[in-house]
Every structure is written in structure tokens, then in C-alpha cells.
Amino acid sequence: MNRWLDEAIALATHNVTAGGGPFGALVVRGDEVVARGVNRVVPDLDPTAHAEVVAIRTACQALGDFRLTGCVLVSSCEPCPLCLSAALWARLDHVLYAADRDDAAKAGFDDREFYDVLARPRDTWPLRVTHHRTGTESTPFDTWTTTTSRIDY
């Protein structure tokens, strides 16, 4: 366990010296590191390029599957809501992390607002989210449920 956390922390530390953010992650299956990821938000101009998401994307490509059942996500820091959602969608078995959200906040990475905002009513969010029905909104789902060649996820 410590060796995977140590590797994730080393990835994060090296990424800082390379101009990236202080986050690193691994996807591990058994004793094998399937994929590694570092925070690429600034270099890639991609707000979703968190270390955990990068590692998950890379692991899925390496394994040829969008499901990572049987794998563990190991992160240098507690995953934010985006990364936790990605871990859930990837069907990972376990998430293991070293630093927590309070450690990250001390360094200027305070994502507690995102944890909190999801628990509040949408009309209080800083982002306006609206729902508008068109009369055809169910068509993609109807097509999905009647397609016999679909791959459920």
C-alpha cells in the first residue's frame, strides 16, 4: 500500500518541477501498475485533466475496457468530486489516497466548495443549471433501449 502511495506522491512532486500541478495517481491491478497520471490542467488547457482522470483514461486504453473492475485508484491526494465521479463511472473497486482536502486547501487547491455545492439546491449554485423540455428529450433513450447491439455501462 505504501509503495503505491509513495509512487503517486513522487509523481505529483516531479510534476510540479515539470510545470504541472501537485497531483499524481496510479491505477493498480493486483501487483501491476496499469497506468499513471499527473495533473495536466495547465499544460493541456483542460480543466478535466486531473491526475486521477488522466490515470483512469490511460488505464482504460491499456486494458481495452471502460470498466476498471478489479482495479484500485491510488492518488497522492483525496480525489475531488470530478475524480470521484470518474472513479465511480469506471467501476473501480477502491480509491486510496494520501493527503486530504485540507492539505490541498493549505496549498491553494480548495475544492471544498465543490463538495458543498453539490449538497445544496441548484438554485443556490454559482453555475446556473436549467431544465427545459422540448418534447423529444426521450428520443435518445428510447433509441438506446431498443438497440439490441448496445453495450451497457
mmCIF file of C-alpha atoms in Angstrom:
data_model
loop_
_atom_site.group_PDB
_atom_site.id
_atom_site.type_symbol
_atom_site.label_atom_id
_atom_site.label_comp_id
_atom_site.label_asym_id
_atom_site.label_seq_id
_atom_site.Cartn_x
_atom_site.Cartn_y
_atom_site.Cartn_z
ATOM 1 C CA MET A 1 0.000 0.000 0.000
ATOM 2 C CA ASN A 2 2.712 2.486 0.998
ATOM 3 C CA ARG A 3 4.744 1.788 -2.150
ATOM 4 C CA TRP A 4 1.811 2.797 -4.372
ATOM 5 C CA LEU A 5 1.141 5.915 -2.315
ATOM 6 C CA ASP A 6 4.853 6.759 -2.351
ATOM 7 C CA GLU A 7 4.890 6.420 -6.130
ATOM 8 C CA ALA A 8 1.819 8.636 -6.529
ATOM 9 C CA ILE A 9 3.405 11.260 -4.261
ATOM 10 C CA ALA A 10 6.676 11.081 -6.226
ATOM 11 C CA LEU A 11 4.748 11.529 -9.499
ATOM 12 C CA ALA A 12 2.987 14.572 -8.054
ATOM 13 C CA THR A 13 6.221 16.092 -6.777
ATOM 14 C CA HIS A 14 8.005 15.558 -10.098
ATOM 15 C CA ASN A 15 5.033 17.022 -11.950
ATOM 16 C CA VAL A 16 5.410 20.278 -10.006
ATOM 17 C CA THR A 17 9.035 20.570 -11.136
ATOM 18 C CA ALA A 18 7.859 19.925 -14.713
ATOM 19 C CA GLY A 19 5.343 22.791 -14.566
ATOM 20 C CA GLY A 20 2.234 20.830 -13.659
ATOM 21 C CA GLY A 21 0.018 20.643 -10.612
ATOM 22 C CA PRO A 22 0.920 18.771 -7.404
ATOM 23 C CA PHE A 23 -1.156 15.669 -8.052
ATOM 24 C CA GLY A 24 -0.277 12.144 -9.161
ATOM 25 C CA ALA A 25 -2.288 8.950 -9.478
ATOM 26 C CA LEU A 26 -1.945 5.294 -10.387
ATOM 27 C CA VAL A 27 -4.385 2.621 -11.423
ATOM 28 C CA VAL A 28 -3.231 -0.677 -9.946
ATOM 29 C CA ARG A 29 -4.500 -4.187 -10.638
ATOM 30 C CA GLY A 30 -3.047 -6.792 -8.305
ATOM 31 C CA ASP A 31 0.681 -6.031 -8.153
ATOM 32 C CA GLU A 32 0.752 -4.300 -11.539
ATOM 33 C CA VAL A 33 0.605 -0.575 -12.207
ATOM 34 C CA VAL A 34 -1.720 -0.416 -15.192
ATOM 35 C CA ALA A 35 -1.473 3.355 -15.656
ATOM 36 C CA ARG A 36 -0.050 6.536 -14.210
ATOM 37 C CA GLY A 37 -1.379 10.051 -14.409
ATOM 38 C CA VAL A 38 -0.355 13.521 -13.361
ATOM 39 C CA ASN A 39 -2.283 16.755 -13.275
ATOM 40 C CA ARG A 40 -2.275 18.212 -16.814
ATOM 41 C CA VAL A 41 -4.821 21.018 -16.350
ATOM 42 C CA VAL A 42 -2.482 23.896 -17.225
ATOM 43 C CA PRO A 43 -0.262 22.261 -19.886
ATOM 44 C CA ASP A 44 -3.272 20.786 -21.717
ATOM 45 C CA LEU A 45 -5.630 23.723 -21.060
ATOM 46 C CA ASP A 46 -8.105 21.101 -19.880
ATOM 47 C CA PRO A 47 -9.934 21.603 -16.554
ATOM 48 C CA THR A 48 -10.787 17.875 -16.520
ATOM 49 C CA ALA A 49 -7.172 16.689 -16.853
ATOM 50 C CA HIS A 50 -6.798 15.866 -13.170
ATOM 51 C CA ALA A 51 -4.224 13.190 -12.323
ATOM 52 C CA GLU A 52 -6.900 10.650 -11.418
ATOM 53 C CA VAL A 53 -8.860 11.234 -14.629
ATOM 54 C CA VAL A 54 -5.666 11.004 -16.706
ATOM 55 C CA ALA A 55 -4.752 7.719 -14.986
ATOM 56 C CA ILE A 56 -8.280 6.338 -15.479
ATOM 57 C CA ARG A 57 -8.300 7.281 -19.173
ATOM 58 C CA THR A 58 -4.877 5.719 -19.689
ATOM 59 C CA ALA A 59 -5.835 2.538 -17.798
ATOM 60 C CA CYS A 60 -8.996 2.098 -19.857
ATOM 61 C CA GLN A 61 -6.955 2.369 -23.065
ATOM 62 C CA ALA A 62 -4.310 -0.041 -21.747
ATOM 63 C CA LEU A 63 -6.892 -2.622 -20.700
ATOM 64 C CA GLY A 64 -9.215 -2.071 -23.653
ATOM 65 C CA ASP A 65 -12.241 -1.575 -21.432
ATOM 66 C CA PHE A 66 -14.134 1.367 -19.975
ATOM 67 C CA ARG A 67 -14.687 -0.624 -16.795
ATOM 68 C CA LEU A 68 -11.835 -0.904 -14.304
ATOM 69 C CA THR A 69 -13.404 -3.528 -12.085
ATOM 70 C CA GLY A 70 -10.658 -5.261 -10.113
ATOM 71 C CA CYS A 71 -8.508 -2.131 -10.028
ATOM 72 C CA VAL A 72 -7.557 0.392 -7.357
ATOM 73 C CA LEU A 73 -7.097 4.115 -7.922
ATOM 74 C CA VAL A 74 -4.157 5.343 -5.831
ATOM 75 C CA SER A 75 -3.839 9.106 -5.531
ATOM 76 C CA SER A 76 -1.390 11.474 -3.921
ATOM 77 C CA CYS A 77 -4.361 13.477 -2.627
ATOM 78 C CA GLU A 78 -8.026 12.953 -1.847
ATOM 79 C CA PRO A 79 -9.888 12.936 -5.157
ATOM 80 C CA CYS A 80 -12.211 15.865 -5.823
ATOM 81 C CA PRO A 81 -15.864 15.303 -6.800
ATOM 82 C CA LEU A 82 -14.919 15.188 -10.507
ATOM 83 C CA CYS A 83 -12.365 12.450 -9.889
ATOM 84 C CA LEU A 84 -14.618 10.529 -7.516
ATOM 85 C CA SER A 85 -17.332 10.586 -10.166
ATOM 86 C CA ALA A 86 -14.867 9.290 -12.757
ATOM 87 C CA ALA A 87 -13.842 6.510 -10.344
ATOM 88 C CA LEU A 88 -17.480 5.554 -9.848
ATOM 89 C CA TRP A 89 -18.190 5.537 -13.591
ATOM 90 C CA ALA A 90 -15.052 3.438 -14.178
ATOM 91 C CA ARG A 91 -16.354 0.897 -11.646
ATOM 92 C CA LEU A 92 -13.076 0.877 -9.711
ATOM 93 C CA ASP A 93 -13.024 -1.354 -6.639
ATOM 94 C CA HIS A 94 -11.237 1.029 -4.292
ATOM 95 C CA VAL A 95 -9.804 4.544 -4.030
ATOM 96 C CA LEU A 96 -6.745 5.035 -1.821
ATOM 97 C CA TYR A 97 -5.237 8.471 -1.170
ATOM 98 C CA ALA A 98 -2.521 10.126 0.916
ATOM 99 C CA ALA A 99 -3.074 13.878 1.525
ATOM 100 C CA ASP A 100 -6.630 15.040 2.171
ATOM 101 C CA ARG A 101 -8.716 18.016 1.050
ATOM 102 C CA ASP A 102 -7.497 20.123 3.973
ATOM 103 C CA ASP A 103 -3.860 19.546 2.963
ATOM 104 C CA ALA A 104 -4.749 20.591 -0.588
ATOM 105 C CA ALA A 105 -6.586 23.699 0.640
ATOM 106 C CA LYS A 106 -3.487 24.860 2.508
ATOM 107 C CA ALA A 107 -1.655 24.864 -0.831
ATOM 108 C CA GLY A 108 -4.404 26.831 -2.581
ATOM 109 C CA PHE A 109 -6.363 23.887 -4.001
ATOM 110 C CA ASP A 110 -9.569 24.292 -2.048
ATOM 111 C CA ASP A 111 -12.236 22.150 -3.641
ATOM 112 C CA ARG A 112 -14.424 22.033 -0.545
ATOM 113 C CA GLU A 113 -16.772 24.444 -2.341
ATOM 114 C CA PHE A 114 -17.432 21.754 -4.944
ATOM 115 C CA TYR A 115 -18.252 19.153 -2.298
ATOM 116 C CA ASP A 116 -20.570 21.676 -0.629
ATOM 117 C CA VAL A 117 -22.280 22.982 -3.761
ATOM 118 C CA LEU A 118 -23.449 19.523 -4.805
ATOM 119 C CA ALA A 119 -25.299 19.171 -1.500
ATOM 120 C CA ARG A 120 -27.188 22.452 -1.949
ATOM 121 C CA PRO A 121 -30.309 23.154 -4.027
ATOM 122 C CA ARG A 122 -29.386 24.001 -7.624
ATOM 123 C CA ASP A 123 -30.915 27.456 -7.418
ATOM 124 C CA THR A 124 -28.132 28.397 -4.952
ATOM 125 C CA TRP A 125 -25.257 27.178 -7.155
ATOM 126 C CA PRO A 126 -22.771 29.669 -8.644
ATOM 127 C CA LEU A 127 -23.429 27.983 -12.019
ATOM 128 C CA ARG A 128 -26.900 28.354 -13.493
ATOM 129 C CA VAL A 129 -28.332 24.934 -14.405
ATOM 130 C CA THR A 130 -31.761 24.875 -16.045
ATOM 131 C CA HIS A 131 -34.113 22.188 -17.284
ATOM 132 C CA HIS A 132 -36.224 22.717 -20.401
ATOM 133 C CA ARG A 133 -38.317 20.015 -22.088
ATOM 134 C CA THR A 134 -38.607 20.007 -25.886
ATOM 135 C CA GLY A 135 -41.000 17.115 -26.397
ATOM 136 C CA THR A 136 -38.264 14.964 -27.966
ATOM 137 C CA GLU A 137 -35.938 14.699 -24.978
ATOM 138 C CA SER A 138 -36.618 10.963 -24.524
ATOM 139 C CA THR A 139 -35.797 10.010 -28.137
ATOM 140 C CA PRO A 140 -32.102 9.158 -27.493
ATOM 141 C CA PHE A 141 -33.104 6.960 -24.529
ATOM 142 C CA ASP A 142 -35.895 5.280 -26.481
ATOM 143 C CA THR A 143 -33.411 4.530 -29.257
ATOM 144 C CA TRP A 144 -30.907 3.228 -26.694
ATOM 145 C CA THR A 145 -33.352 0.856 -25.010
ATOM 146 C CA THR A 146 -34.458 -0.635 -28.329
ATOM 147 C CA THR A 147 -30.941 -1.101 -29.718
ATOM 148 C CA THR A 148 -30.017 -4.743 -29.197
ATOM 149 C CA SER A 149 -26.335 -4.250 -30.086
ATOM 150 C CA ARG A 150 -25.714 -1.726 -27.310
ATOM 151 C CA ILE A 151 -23.034 -2.247 -24.675
ATOM 152 C CA ASP A 152 -24.486 -1.418 -21.290
ATOM 153 C CA TYR A 153 -22.460 0.590 -18.825
#
